[in-house]
Coordinates of C-alpha atoms and ligand atoms in Angstrom, one line a residue:
Chain H
M1 CA 8.8 -16.3 12.5
S2 CA 10.7 -16.7 15.8
A3 CA 14.2 -18.5 15.8
V4 CA 12.7 -21.7 17.9
V5 CA 10.0 -22.3 15.2
D6 CA 12.7 -21.9 12.5
E7 CA 15.1 -24.5 13.8
V8 CA 12.0 -26.7 14.2
S9 CA 10.5 -26.3 10.9
R10 CA 14.2 -26.1 8.8
P11 CA 14.2 -29.2 6.5
Q12 CA 16.3 -32.2 7.9
K13 CA 19.0 -33.4 5.9
P14 CA 17.1 -36.8 4.2
G15 CA 18.9 -39.7 4.5
F16 CA 21.9 -39.5 7.0
G17 CA 20.9 -42.9 9.4
F18 CA 19.5 -43.2 12.4
F19 CA 21.0 -39.9 14.2
A20 CA 19.7 -37.7 11.5
R21 CA 16.3 -38.2 12.2
P22 CA 14.7 -35.7 14.2
A23 CA 12.9 -37.9 16.6
T24 CA 15.8 -40.0 17.3
R25 CA 17.7 -36.5 18.0
S26 CA 15.5 -35.3 20.3
L27 CA 15.3 -38.2 22.3
V28 CA 18.8 -38.9 22.6
G29 CA 19.4 -35.0 23.5
G30 CA 16.6 -35.1 26.0
L31 CA 17.9 -38.3 27.6
A32 CA 21.3 -36.7 28.1
S33 CA 20.5 -33.7 29.6
A34 CA 17.9 -35.9 31.8
T35 CA 20.8 -38.0 32.7
A36 CA 22.9 -34.8 33.7
W37 CA 20.2 -33.5 36.1
F38 CA 19.8 -36.9 37.7
V39 CA 23.7 -37.2 38.3
A40 CA 23.6 -33.7 39.8
A41 CA 20.6 -35.0 42.1
A42 CA 22.0 -37.7 43.1
L43 CA 25.3 -36.0 43.6
T44 CA 23.7 -33.5 45.8
A45 CA 21.6 -36.0 47.8
F46 CA 24.2 -38.9 48.7
W47 CA 27.5 -37.5 48.8
P48 CA 27.2 -35.8 52.4
D49 CA 27.7 -32.2 52.8
K50 CA 31.4 -31.4 54.4
I51 CA 31.3 -31.6 58.1
E52 CA 30.1 -28.6 60.3
S53 CA 27.9 -27.2 57.5
D54 CA 24.3 -27.2 58.4
W55 CA 22.6 -26.7 54.7
A56 CA 18.9 -26.8 55.6
Y57 CA 17.7 -27.3 51.7
T58 CA 20.3 -29.8 50.5
G59 CA 17.4 -32.9 49.9
S60 CA 15.2 -30.1 48.6
L61 CA 17.5 -29.0 45.9
A62 CA 18.2 -32.7 45.2
A63 CA 14.5 -33.2 45.1
A64 CA 14.1 -30.1 42.5
C65 CA 16.8 -31.5 40.0
G66 CA 15.4 -35.0 40.2
A67 CA 12.1 -33.9 39.6
L68 CA 13.6 -31.9 36.7
A69 CA 15.3 -34.8 35.4
V70 CA 12.2 -37.1 35.2
A71 CA 10.4 -34.1 33.4
L72 CA 13.2 -33.9 30.9
A73 CA 13.1 -38.0 30.4
L74 CA 9.4 -37.8 30.0
A75 CA 9.5 -34.9 27.5
A76 CA 12.3 -36.8 25.3
F77 CA 10.2 -40.1 25.4
A78 CA 7.0 -38.0 24.4
S79 CA 8.8 -36.0 21.9
V80 CA 9.1 -39.4 19.7
R81 CA 5.4 -39.3 19.4
F82 CA 4.7 -35.7 19.7
T83 CA 6.3 -33.2 17.7
V84 CA 5.3 -30.6 20.1
F85 CA 8.0 -32.0 22.5
R86 CA 10.8 -31.6 19.9
R87 CA 11.0 -27.9 20.2
F88 CA 12.8 -28.1 23.5
Q89 CA 15.6 -30.5 21.6
R90 CA 17.1 -26.9 21.1
L91 CA 17.5 -26.5 24.9
S92 CA 18.9 -29.8 25.6
P93 CA 22.6 -28.7 25.0
W94 CA 22.0 -26.1 27.6
L95 CA 20.4 -27.9 29.9
F96 CA 23.1 -30.4 30.0
V97 CA 25.7 -27.7 30.6
L98 CA 23.4 -26.0 33.1
A99 CA 23.4 -29.4 35.1
L100 CA 27.0 -29.9 34.9
F101 CA 27.9 -26.5 36.3
L102 CA 25.4 -26.8 38.9
A103 CA 27.0 -30.0 40.2
A104 CA 30.3 -28.5 39.7
W105 CA 29.2 -25.6 42.0
E106 CA 27.7 -28.0 44.5
V107 CA 30.9 -30.0 44.8
V108 CA 33.0 -27.4 45.3
T109 CA 31.3 -25.4 47.7
A110 CA 28.6 -27.8 49.9
K111 CA 30.4 -31.0 49.5
L112 CA 34.3 -30.2 49.4
G113 CA 34.2 -26.5 51.0
L114 CA 37.0 -25.4 48.7
L115 CA 35.3 -21.7 48.1
P116 CA 35.4 -19.4 51.0
L117 CA 32.5 -18.8 52.9
P118 CA 30.1 -16.6 53.0
F119 CA 31.4 -15.1 50.0
F120 CA 30.3 -18.5 48.0
P121 CA 27.1 -20.1 49.3
P122 CA 26.2 -23.7 47.6
P123 CA 23.1 -23.5 45.4
Q124 CA 21.2 -25.0 48.4
A125 CA 22.0 -21.6 50.2
I126 CA 20.2 -19.5 47.4
V127 CA 17.1 -22.0 47.4
E128 CA 16.9 -21.4 51.2
V129 CA 16.6 -17.6 50.8
V130 CA 14.0 -17.8 48.3
I131 CA 12.1 -19.9 50.1
D132 CA 12.8 -18.7 53.5
D133 CA 12.9 -14.9 52.6
W134 CA 10.3 -14.7 49.9
G135 CA 8.2 -12.2 51.5
R136 CA 10.6 -9.7 51.5
L137 CA 12.1 -10.6 47.9
A138 CA 8.4 -10.6 46.4
A139 CA 7.8 -7.1 48.3
G140 CA 11.4 -5.8 46.8
I141 CA 10.2 -7.2 43.3
F142 CA 6.7 -5.0 44.0
A143 CA 8.2 -1.9 44.8
S144 CA 11.1 -2.0 42.2
A145 CA 8.6 -2.7 39.3
R146 CA 6.2 0.0 40.8
L147 CA 9.2 2.4 40.4
L148 CA 10.2 1.3 37.2
A149 CA 7.0 1.3 35.6
T150 CA 5.9 4.8 36.6
G151 CA 9.5 6.0 35.9
Y152 CA 10.1 4.4 32.7
F153 CA 6.0 5.1 31.0
L154 CA 6.4 8.9 32.1
G155 CA 9.9 9.2 30.7
A156 CA 9.0 7.6 27.5
A157 CA 5.8 9.6 27.2
V158 CA 7.5 12.8 27.5
G159 CA 10.4 11.8 25.5
F160 CA 8.3 10.7 22.4
V161 CA 6.1 13.5 22.5
T162 CA 9.1 16.0 22.9
G163 CA 10.8 13.9 20.0
V164 CA 8.1 14.2 17.7
A165 CA 7.6 17.9 18.7
I166 CA 11.2 18.7 17.9
G167 CA 11.2 16.6 14.8
W168 CA 8.2 18.4 13.3
S169 CA 8.0 21.9 14.6
R170 CA 10.7 24.5 14.0
L171 CA 9.8 26.6 17.0
A172 CA 10.0 23.7 19.2
G173 CA 13.2 22.7 17.8
Y174 CA 15.0 26.0 18.5
W175 CA 13.9 26.1 22.1
I176 CA 14.0 22.2 23.3
H177 CA 17.5 21.4 21.1
P178 CA 19.8 23.7 23.0
V179 CA 18.4 22.6 26.4
L180 CA 18.6 18.7 25.2
R181 CA 22.2 19.1 24.0
F182 CA 23.0 20.9 27.2
I183 CA 21.4 18.6 30.1
G184 CA 20.6 15.4 28.0
P185 CA 24.2 14.0 28.1
L186 CA 24.6 14.5 31.5
P187 CA 24.0 11.3 33.5
A188 CA 21.0 10.9 35.5
T189 CA 22.6 9.9 38.4
A190 CA 24.4 13.5 38.7
W191 CA 20.7 14.8 39.7
L192 CA 20.7 12.1 42.5
P193 CA 21.8 14.8 45.2
L194 CA 19.9 17.2 43.9
A195 CA 16.6 15.4 43.4
F196 CA 16.3 13.8 46.9
F197 CA 17.0 17.4 48.4
V198 CA 14.2 19.0 45.7
F199 CA 11.4 16.5 45.7
P200 CA 9.1 15.8 48.6
S201 CA 10.1 12.3 48.9
S202 CA 12.5 9.9 48.0
F203 CA 10.2 7.8 46.0
S204 CA 9.1 10.9 43.5
A205 CA 12.8 12.0 43.2
S206 CA 13.4 8.4 41.6
I207 CA 10.9 8.8 39.4
F208 CA 11.8 11.7 37.9
L209 CA 15.9 10.3 37.9
I210 CA 14.3 7.1 36.1
A211 CA 12.1 9.3 33.8
L212 CA 15.0 11.7 32.9
A213 CA 17.5 8.5 32.1
T214 CA 14.5 6.9 29.8
G215 CA 13.6 10.4 28.4
F216 CA 16.7 11.4 26.8
P217 CA 17.5 8.3 24.4
V218 CA 13.7 8.3 23.8
T219 CA 13.6 12.2 22.6
V220 CA 16.8 11.9 20.1
L221 CA 15.9 8.8 18.5
T222 CA 11.9 9.9 18.4
W223 CA 13.8 13.1 16.7
S224 CA 16.2 11.7 14.5
G225 CA 13.2 9.3 13.4
V226 CA 10.6 12.0 12.6
A227 CA 13.4 14.5 11.4
G228 CA 14.8 11.8 8.6
V229 CA 11.2 10.6 7.3
N230 CA 11.8 10.2 3.5
S231 CA 10.1 13.6 2.1
A232 CA 8.4 11.5 -0.7
Y233 CA 6.3 10.4 2.1
Y234 CA 4.9 13.5 2.9
D235 CA 4.7 14.5 -0.8
I236 CA 2.2 11.9 -1.6
A237 CA 0.1 12.4 1.7
R238 CA 0.0 16.0 0.3
T239 CA -1.4 15.3 -2.9
L240 CA -3.8 13.1 -1.4
G241 CA -5.3 15.7 0.7
A242 CA -3.7 15.6 4.0
T243 CA -3.9 17.4 6.7
Q244 CA -0.9 18.6 9.1
R245 CA -2.7 16.4 11.7
F246 CA -2.6 13.1 9.2
L247 CA 0.9 13.8 8.4
V248 CA 2.1 13.5 12.1
L249 CA -0.1 11.2 13.0
K250 CA -0.3 8.8 10.3
V251 CA 2.9 9.6 7.9
A252 CA 6.0 10.9 10.5
I253 CA 4.8 9.0 13.4
P254 CA 4.9 5.2 11.9
A255 CA 7.8 6.0 9.6
A256 CA 9.5 6.8 13.0
M257 CA 8.6 3.9 14.9
P258 CA 12.0 1.9 14.3
H259 CA 14.2 4.5 15.9
V260 CA 11.7 5.2 18.2
F261 CA 12.2 1.6 19.7
V262 CA 16.1 2.0 19.5
G263 CA 15.1 4.8 22.0
L264 CA 13.0 2.6 23.9
F265 CA 15.5 -0.1 24.3
M266 CA 18.2 2.3 25.3
G267 CA 16.2 4.2 27.9
L268 CA 15.1 0.8 29.3
G269 CA 18.8 -0.1 29.8
N270 CA 19.4 3.3 31.4
S271 CA 16.0 3.1 33.7
F272 CA 17.4 -0.2 35.0
A273 CA 20.8 1.4 36.1
V274 CA 19.0 4.3 37.5
L275 CA 16.7 2.4 39.4
V276 CA 19.1 0.2 41.2
V277 CA 21.4 3.1 42.3
A278 CA 18.1 5.1 43.5
E279 CA 17.2 2.2 45.7
M280 CA 20.3 1.7 46.9
L281 CA 20.9 5.5 47.7
G282 CA 17.3 7.0 48.4
V283 CA 14.4 4.5 48.8
K284 CA 14.9 2.0 51.1
A285 CA 13.0 -0.6 49.1
G286 CA 13.5 -2.9 46.0
L287 CA 15.3 -5.0 44.6
G288 CA 18.4 -3.0 44.7
W289 CA 18.1 -1.7 48.2
Y290 CA 17.9 -5.7 49.3
L291 CA 21.0 -5.7 47.5
Q292 CA 22.6 -3.4 49.5
W293 CA 21.3 -4.7 52.7
A294 CA 22.0 -8.3 52.1
Q295 CA 25.5 -7.1 51.4
G296 CA 25.8 -5.0 54.8
W297 CA 24.6 -8.2 56.8
A298 CA 27.0 -10.3 54.7
A299 CA 24.1 -12.5 53.4
Y300 CA 25.8 -13.1 50.0
A301 CA 23.2 -16.0 49.5
N302 CA 20.6 -13.2 49.8
M303 CA 22.7 -11.4 47.4
Y304 CA 23.0 -14.0 44.8
A305 CA 19.1 -14.7 45.1
A306 CA 18.3 -11.0 44.6
L307 CA 20.6 -10.8 41.6
L308 CA 19.4 -13.7 40.1
L309 CA 15.9 -12.5 40.2
M310 CA 16.5 -9.5 38.8
A311 CA 18.7 -10.9 36.0
F312 CA 15.4 -12.5 35.2
L313 CA 13.2 -9.2 35.5
C314 CA 15.4 -7.1 33.4
S315 CA 15.8 -9.8 30.8
G316 CA 12.0 -10.2 30.7
L317 CA 11.3 -6.8 30.4
I318 CA 13.9 -6.7 27.6
T319 CA 11.9 -9.6 26.1
L320 CA 8.7 -7.9 26.7
L321 CA 9.8 -4.8 24.7
F322 CA 11.2 -7.0 21.8
R323 CA 7.8 -8.8 21.7
L324 CA 5.6 -5.8 21.3
R325 CA 8.3 -4.1 18.8
D326 CA 8.2 -7.5 16.7
R327 CA 4.2 -7.4 16.6
L328 CA 4.3 -3.4 15.8
L329 CA 6.9 -3.2 13.3
S330 CA 6.2 -6.7 11.3
W331 CA 6.2 -5.3 8.2
Q332 CA 10.1 -4.3 8.7
K333 CA 12.2 -6.7 7.0
G334 CA 15.4 -8.6 8.8
L335 CA 14.5 -7.3 12.4
V336 CA 17.1 -8.9 15.2
R337 CA 15.9 -11.2 17.3
W338 CA 16.4 -10.9 20.8
Chain V
M1 CA -16.0 1.2 -11.1
V2 CA -13.6 3.3 -9.6
A3 CA -15.2 6.7 -11.0
A4 CA -18.9 7.3 -10.0
P5 CA -21.3 7.4 -12.9
A6 CA -20.7 10.2 -15.1
S7 CA -24.2 11.4 -14.6
D8 CA -23.7 13.1 -11.4
D9 CA -20.9 15.2 -12.6
P10 CA -20.9 15.9 -16.4
V11 CA -17.5 18.0 -16.3
R12 CA -14.8 15.6 -14.7
G13 CA -11.9 16.6 -16.2
S14 CA -10.1 20.0 -15.1
T15 CA -8.3 22.3 -17.5
L16 CA -4.6 23.3 -17.0
T17 CA -3.1 26.3 -18.4
L18 CA 0.9 27.0 -17.9
R19 CA 2.2 30.4 -18.5
E20 CA 5.8 31.0 -19.2
V21 CA 6.5 28.9 -16.2
R22 CA 10.3 29.0 -15.5
H23 CA 12.0 27.0 -12.6
C24 CA 15.6 27.1 -11.2
F25 CA 17.0 24.7 -8.8
D26 CA 20.1 25.8 -6.6
L27 CA 22.6 23.4 -7.0
E28 CA 25.7 24.2 -4.6
G29 CA 25.2 28.1 -5.0
Q30 CA 24.8 28.0 -8.7
P31 CA 21.5 28.7 -10.3
L32 CA 20.4 25.2 -12.1
P33 CA 18.0 26.4 -14.6
V34 CA 15.6 23.5 -15.4
L35 CA 12.1 25.0 -16.9
D36 CA 12.7 27.5 -19.8
R37 CA 9.3 29.3 -20.3
I38 CA 6.9 26.6 -20.7
S39 CA 3.4 27.3 -22.1
L40 CA 0.9 24.9 -22.4
Q41 CA -2.9 24.6 -22.3
V42 CA -4.7 21.4 -21.5
G43 CA -8.1 20.9 -22.2
R44 CA -10.9 19.2 -20.0
G45 CA -10.3 15.4 -20.5
E46 CA -7.8 15.5 -22.6
F47 CA -4.6 12.9 -22.3
V48 CA -1.1 14.6 -22.9
A49 CA 2.0 13.0 -22.6
L50 CA 5.4 14.5 -21.7
L51 CA 8.4 13.1 -23.9
G52 CA 12.2 14.3 -23.0
P53 CA 15.7 13.4 -22.5
S54 CA 16.4 11.9 -19.0
G55 CA 16.9 14.8 -16.6
C56 CA 15.4 17.8 -18.3
G57 CA 12.9 18.7 -15.8
K58 CA 9.6 16.5 -16.7
S59 CA 9.5 15.1 -13.1
T60 CA 10.0 19.1 -12.2
L61 CA 7.5 20.2 -14.0
L62 CA 4.9 17.6 -12.8
R63 CA 5.7 18.5 -9.0
L64 CA 4.7 22.0 -9.9
V65 CA 1.4 20.8 -11.6
A66 CA 0.7 19.1 -8.3
G67 CA 1.4 22.4 -6.2
L68 CA 4.3 20.7 -4.3
D69 CA 6.5 23.4 -5.5
A70 CA 5.9 26.8 -6.6
P71 CA 7.5 28.0 -9.9
T72 CA 10.4 30.4 -10.0
D73 CA 8.5 32.4 -12.6
G74 CA 5.3 32.3 -14.1
S75 CA 1.9 30.9 -13.5
L76 CA 0.4 27.5 -13.2
L77 CA -3.5 27.5 -13.5
T78 CA -6.1 25.1 -13.0
E79 CA -10.0 25.7 -14.0
G80 CA -8.5 29.5 -14.3
R81 CA -7.4 29.5 -10.6
E82 CA -3.7 29.7 -9.5
I83 CA -2.3 26.3 -8.4
E84 CA -1.0 26.9 -4.9
S85 CA -0.8 23.7 -2.9
P86 CA -1.6 20.4 -3.5
D87 CA -5.0 19.3 -4.0
P88 CA -6.9 15.9 -4.1
S89 CA -8.6 16.8 -7.3
R90 CA -4.9 16.6 -9.0
V91 CA -3.4 13.3 -8.1
V92 CA 0.2 12.4 -8.6
V93 CA 1.8 8.5 -9.4
F94 CA 5.6 9.4 -8.7
Q95 CA 8.2 7.6 -10.7
D96 CA 9.3 6.0 -7.7
P97 CA 6.3 4.3 -6.3
T98 CA 7.3 4.7 -2.5
L99 CA 4.6 2.8 -0.9
Y100 CA 4.5 3.3 2.8
P101 CA 6.2 0.0 4.1
W102 CA 4.3 -0.1 7.4
R103 CA 1.0 0.2 5.6
T104 CA -0.4 -3.1 3.9
V105 CA -1.3 -2.6 0.2
W106 CA -4.9 -2.5 1.1
S107 CA -4.2 0.3 3.2
N108 CA -1.7 2.0 1.0
V109 CA -4.2 2.3 -1.4
A110 CA -6.9 3.5 1.1
L111 CA -4.6 6.5 2.3
G112 CA -6.2 9.2 0.2
L113 CA -9.5 8.4 1.6
E114 CA -8.4 8.0 4.8
A115 CA -6.7 11.3 4.6
R116 CA -10.1 12.8 3.4
G117 CA -12.3 11.3 5.8
L118 CA -14.1 9.1 2.9
L119 CA -13.0 5.6 3.9
R120 CA -16.2 4.7 5.7
T121 CA -18.4 5.8 2.9
H122 CA -15.9 5.0 -0.3
R123 CA -14.5 1.7 0.9
G124 CA -15.6 -0.5 -2.0
R125 CA -13.5 1.4 -4.3
I126 CA -10.1 0.1 -3.1
E127 CA -11.2 -3.2 -4.2
D128 CA -12.2 -1.8 -7.2
A129 CA -9.1 -0.2 -8.0
L130 CA -6.9 -3.4 -6.8
R131 CA -9.1 -5.5 -9.5
L132 CA -8.3 -3.0 -12.0
V133 CA -4.3 -3.1 -11.5
G134 CA -4.5 -6.9 -10.7
L135 CA -3.4 -7.1 -7.1
T136 CA -6.6 -8.6 -5.5
G137 CA -4.5 -11.3 -4.1
F138 CA -2.0 -9.2 -2.5
A139 CA -4.6 -6.7 -0.3
N140 CA -2.7 -7.8 2.8
A141 CA 0.6 -8.0 1.5
Y142 CA 3.1 -5.5 3.0
P143 CA 5.0 -3.5 0.2
H144 CA 8.5 -5.5 0.9
Q145 CA 6.6 -8.4 -0.4
L146 CA 5.8 -7.0 -3.9
S147 CA 8.0 -6.9 -6.7
G148 CA 9.0 -3.5 -8.3
G149 CA 6.1 -3.8 -11.0
M150 CA 3.8 -4.8 -8.6
A151 CA 4.6 -1.8 -6.4
Q152 CA 3.7 0.4 -9.4
R153 CA 0.8 -0.8 -10.2
A154 CA -0.3 -0.7 -6.3
A155 CA 0.9 3.0 -6.2
L156 CA -1.4 3.5 -9.6
A157 CA -4.3 2.4 -7.4
R158 CA -3.3 4.6 -4.8
A159 CA -4.0 7.5 -7.1
L160 CA -7.3 5.8 -8.8
V161 CA -9.4 5.5 -5.7
N162 CA -9.4 9.3 -5.4
D163 CA -11.5 9.7 -8.4
P164 CA -8.8 12.7 -9.6
K165 CA -9.9 15.6 -12.2
L166 CA -6.2 15.6 -13.4
L167 CA -4.4 12.6 -13.0
I168 CA -0.4 13.2 -13.3
L169 CA 1.5 10.3 -14.1
D170 CA 5.4 10.2 -14.0
E171 CA 6.6 6.9 -15.9
P172 CA 4.1 5.0 -13.8
L173 CA 4.8 1.9 -16.0
G174 CA 8.4 2.3 -16.1
Q175 CA 9.3 -0.7 -14.0
L176 CA 6.5 -3.2 -15.6
D177 CA 7.5 -6.1 -17.7
S178 CA 6.4 -5.2 -21.6
L179 CA 3.3 -7.6 -21.3
T180 CA 1.9 -6.3 -18.3
R181 CA 2.8 -2.9 -19.4
I182 CA 0.7 -3.4 -22.8
T183 CA -2.0 -4.5 -20.5
M184 CA -1.9 -1.5 -18.1
Q185 CA -2.0 0.9 -21.2
G186 CA -5.0 -0.7 -22.3
E187 CA -6.7 -0.2 -18.9
L188 CA -5.5 3.2 -18.6
V189 CA -6.8 4.2 -21.9
S190 CA -10.7 2.5 -20.8
L191 CA -10.3 4.2 -17.5
W192 CA -9.6 7.5 -18.6
Q193 CA -12.2 7.3 -21.5
R194 CA -14.9 6.5 -18.5
A195 CA -13.9 8.6 -15.9
G196 CA -12.9 11.4 -17.9
F197 CA -10.1 13.0 -15.9
T198 CA -7.6 15.1 -17.6
A199 CA -4.3 13.2 -17.7
L200 CA -0.6 14.2 -18.2
L201 CA 1.7 11.3 -18.7
V202 CA 5.2 11.4 -18.7
T203 CA 7.1 8.6 -20.3
H204 CA 10.2 7.6 -22.1
D205 CA 8.5 5.3 -24.2
V206 CA 7.4 7.1 -27.4
E207 CA 5.3 4.1 -28.6
E208 CA 3.6 4.3 -25.0
A209 CA 3.1 8.1 -25.7
L210 CA 1.3 7.5 -29.3
F211 CA -0.6 4.9 -28.1
L212 CA -2.2 6.5 -25.1
A213 CA -2.1 10.6 -25.7
G214 CA -4.1 12.8 -28.0
R215 CA -1.1 15.2 -27.9
V216 CA 2.6 14.5 -27.4
I217 CA 4.9 17.4 -26.0
V218 CA 8.5 16.7 -26.9
F219 CA 10.7 18.9 -24.5
S220 CA 14.7 19.8 -25.3
Q221 CA 17.5 19.0 -22.9
R222 CA 17.8 20.8 -19.8
P223 CA 16.8 23.8 -19.6
A224 CA 13.5 22.3 -21.0
H225 CA 11.5 24.0 -23.4
I226 CA 8.9 22.6 -25.6
K227 CA 10.5 21.7 -29.1
A228 CA 7.8 20.1 -30.6
E229 CA 3.6 19.2 -30.2
I230 CA 2.6 16.5 -32.0
V231 CA -1.3 16.3 -32.1
N232 CA -2.4 12.4 -32.8
A233 CA -6.0 12.3 -33.6
R234 CA -6.4 8.7 -34.3
P235 CA -9.7 7.6 -32.5
Y236 CA -9.4 5.0 -29.9
P237 CA -9.2 1.9 -29.1
R238 CA -5.7 2.3 -31.0
H239 CA -4.0 -0.6 -32.6
R240 CA -0.4 -0.7 -31.7
G241 CA 0.3 -1.8 -35.5
D242 CA -1.4 1.5 -37.1
P243 CA 1.0 2.7 -40.0
H244 CA -0.1 6.1 -39.2
L245 CA 1.2 5.9 -35.3
A246 CA 4.4 4.5 -37.1
E247 CA 4.5 7.5 -39.1
L248 CA 4.2 9.7 -35.8
R249 CA 6.3 7.8 -33.9
H250 CA 8.8 8.8 -36.7
Q251 CA 8.5 12.6 -36.3
V252 CA 8.5 12.4 -32.7
L253 CA 11.8 10.2 -33.0
A254 CA 12.9 13.2 -35.2
H255 CA 12.5 15.8 -32.6
L256 CA 14.4 13.7 -30.0
G257 CA 16.9 13.7 -32.5
L258 CA 17.1 9.9 -32.5
D259 CA 15.7 9.7 -36.0
A260 CA 19.3 8.1 -37.4
T261 CA 18.4 5.1 -35.5
W262 CA 15.0 4.3 -37.4
Ligands
LIG401 N1 15.7 19.0 -5.6 C1 16.1 19.3 -6.4 N2 17.5 20.3 -5.9 C2 18.3 20.2 -7.0 N3 18.2 20.0 -8.2 C3 17.2 19.0 -8.7 C4 16.4 18.8 -7.8 N4 15.4 18.1 -8.4 C5 15.9 18.1 -9.8 N5 17.0 18.6 -10.0 C6 17.7 18.9 -11.1 O1 16.5 19.1 -12.4 C7 17.0 18.3 -13.5 C8 15.7 17.9 -13.9 O2 15.2 17.3 -13.0 P1 13.9 15.9 -13.4 O3 13.8 15.0 -12.0 O4 12.8 16.8 -13.8 O5 14.1 15.0 -14.6 P2 13.3 14.1 -15.6 O6 13.1 14.8 -17.0 O7 12.1 13.9 -14.8 O8 14.4 13.2 -15.8 P3 14.1 11.4 -15.9 O9 13.6 11.2 -17.0 O10 15.4 11.1 -15.7 O11 12.8 11.1 -14.5 C9 18.1 17.4 -13.1 O12 19.4 18.1 -13.8 C10 18.3 17.4 -11.8 O13 19.7 17.4 -11.3
LIG402 MG1 11.6 12.1 -14.0

């Protein structure tokens, strides 16, 4: 059960007056955050920007904040009747604080100009980048995703198979283990100059580097998972007539899966780091490259926009992997929630 | 029922012969003798119980019979052939249920059939076995959702679906409450009578041994040797209050050196 549902289904303390009722709490929380967003919208719209600045999207930002405020208010009223909307109640404090943060940011940049430009652009500058430069950003996302996916899946697959082989076969362990010990701890980025020189294209070189960065933790954790399988599991399967193949596929691998997922998480983190470096230094495409390009032109708003997008994407991918794990390892007790 | 009708296979249980079996473990470089020249002859379809002090080597002996380990010395034969490796005709219910945590109860019980590629044809047996151990409602539960006794019953079902010729039981009812235990003992007897397999049961419970087995083997302290063999010829179904069983119980306890407390 996810944490959100938990919050909703937890029994409320009985008889604590008006504010203890879930409907009331949801209404008050929702209206408070709606008000905060409304204030942010009003502030943006009616407090004129600092003279001699020409932010093109001040009005759009105000409209967006206003729209969010209206949506939140509607959801708050709806939650009195429909319990579905009450799960947003958990978000109210965060939405409230975010509105305050945005308003403060808006005030110190666009309105008062307290922070130096171009290093600290106002929020509407970022809106401007996302709207005016979305083509290049989308192309960057696509390029990054393609590179990351290819490298990650390749590295994860090779790492998994290698890990199972070392964990299972003495011969594979004898030959692969020393190589792994020697080469594995080397940061994948150390291979960068060599890779760009050896591989036919910077794209293939980057795939290699990402696969390497992913593969090492996946291999080590798969291996330790397979090696650590309770030997009683094998005894049971053997007395029931299991073949070697069955022991590997139906006993060793499922038993090692919790470890494998730890490796996949570490590999994903590593792959993000290598992706950005590879894009900055070699590939000339993708969000990493966009970041560097923006910095080169002192286009800091573009940089913030790209950083924000990158954060969403990385966090989204980690969430996706957590979902996959929760689904596959639902048999485990006490999984950590993301 | 779990076992196929007896008609298609008149001889269901297998014989078991132990000849001068010795076994040593290596404990920090020192040899630790565990089994000391055990010789035993178990007939087709016989129910034999093994009793002995904790740590004397009963589980070790069962692992040798299962073919999971090789004895240091001596030989083990079934149907006149040396036991060299595990075989699905000799199924073990281990002391610790060790269900696979990633499988539901149903697929844990299905394990043996799946391993031998019989799942498609013998699916129905799983339901039967689950019903026998009283876990029908828990087919889709995961092991961490079971109590200790339920896990043990699931482990029993996992063994029974395979229709073994020799059923090796290592305190299979050890974690059950006394009521379930009595029920399961009754089930075990009737199953054994119906299916006709040979059964080798390790237990700490003298009454259980006498209620179930036709012969009770008493082991000494480690290294285990056979101290006594008590034949229990009472017909089945037996009654717990039977004075003859009480008499046998006294004998067994005497062999275990516990008769003073009786
Ligand atoms: N793998 C092993 N390595 C070393 N020593 C072992 C090993 N397995 C068992 N032993 C030792 O062998 C002896 C007998 O163990 P075993 O498990 O057969 O006892 P048991 O009779 O089944 O006891 P219990 O009734 O408590 O289950 C014990 O002293 C134990 O320490
Ligand atoms: Mg034991």
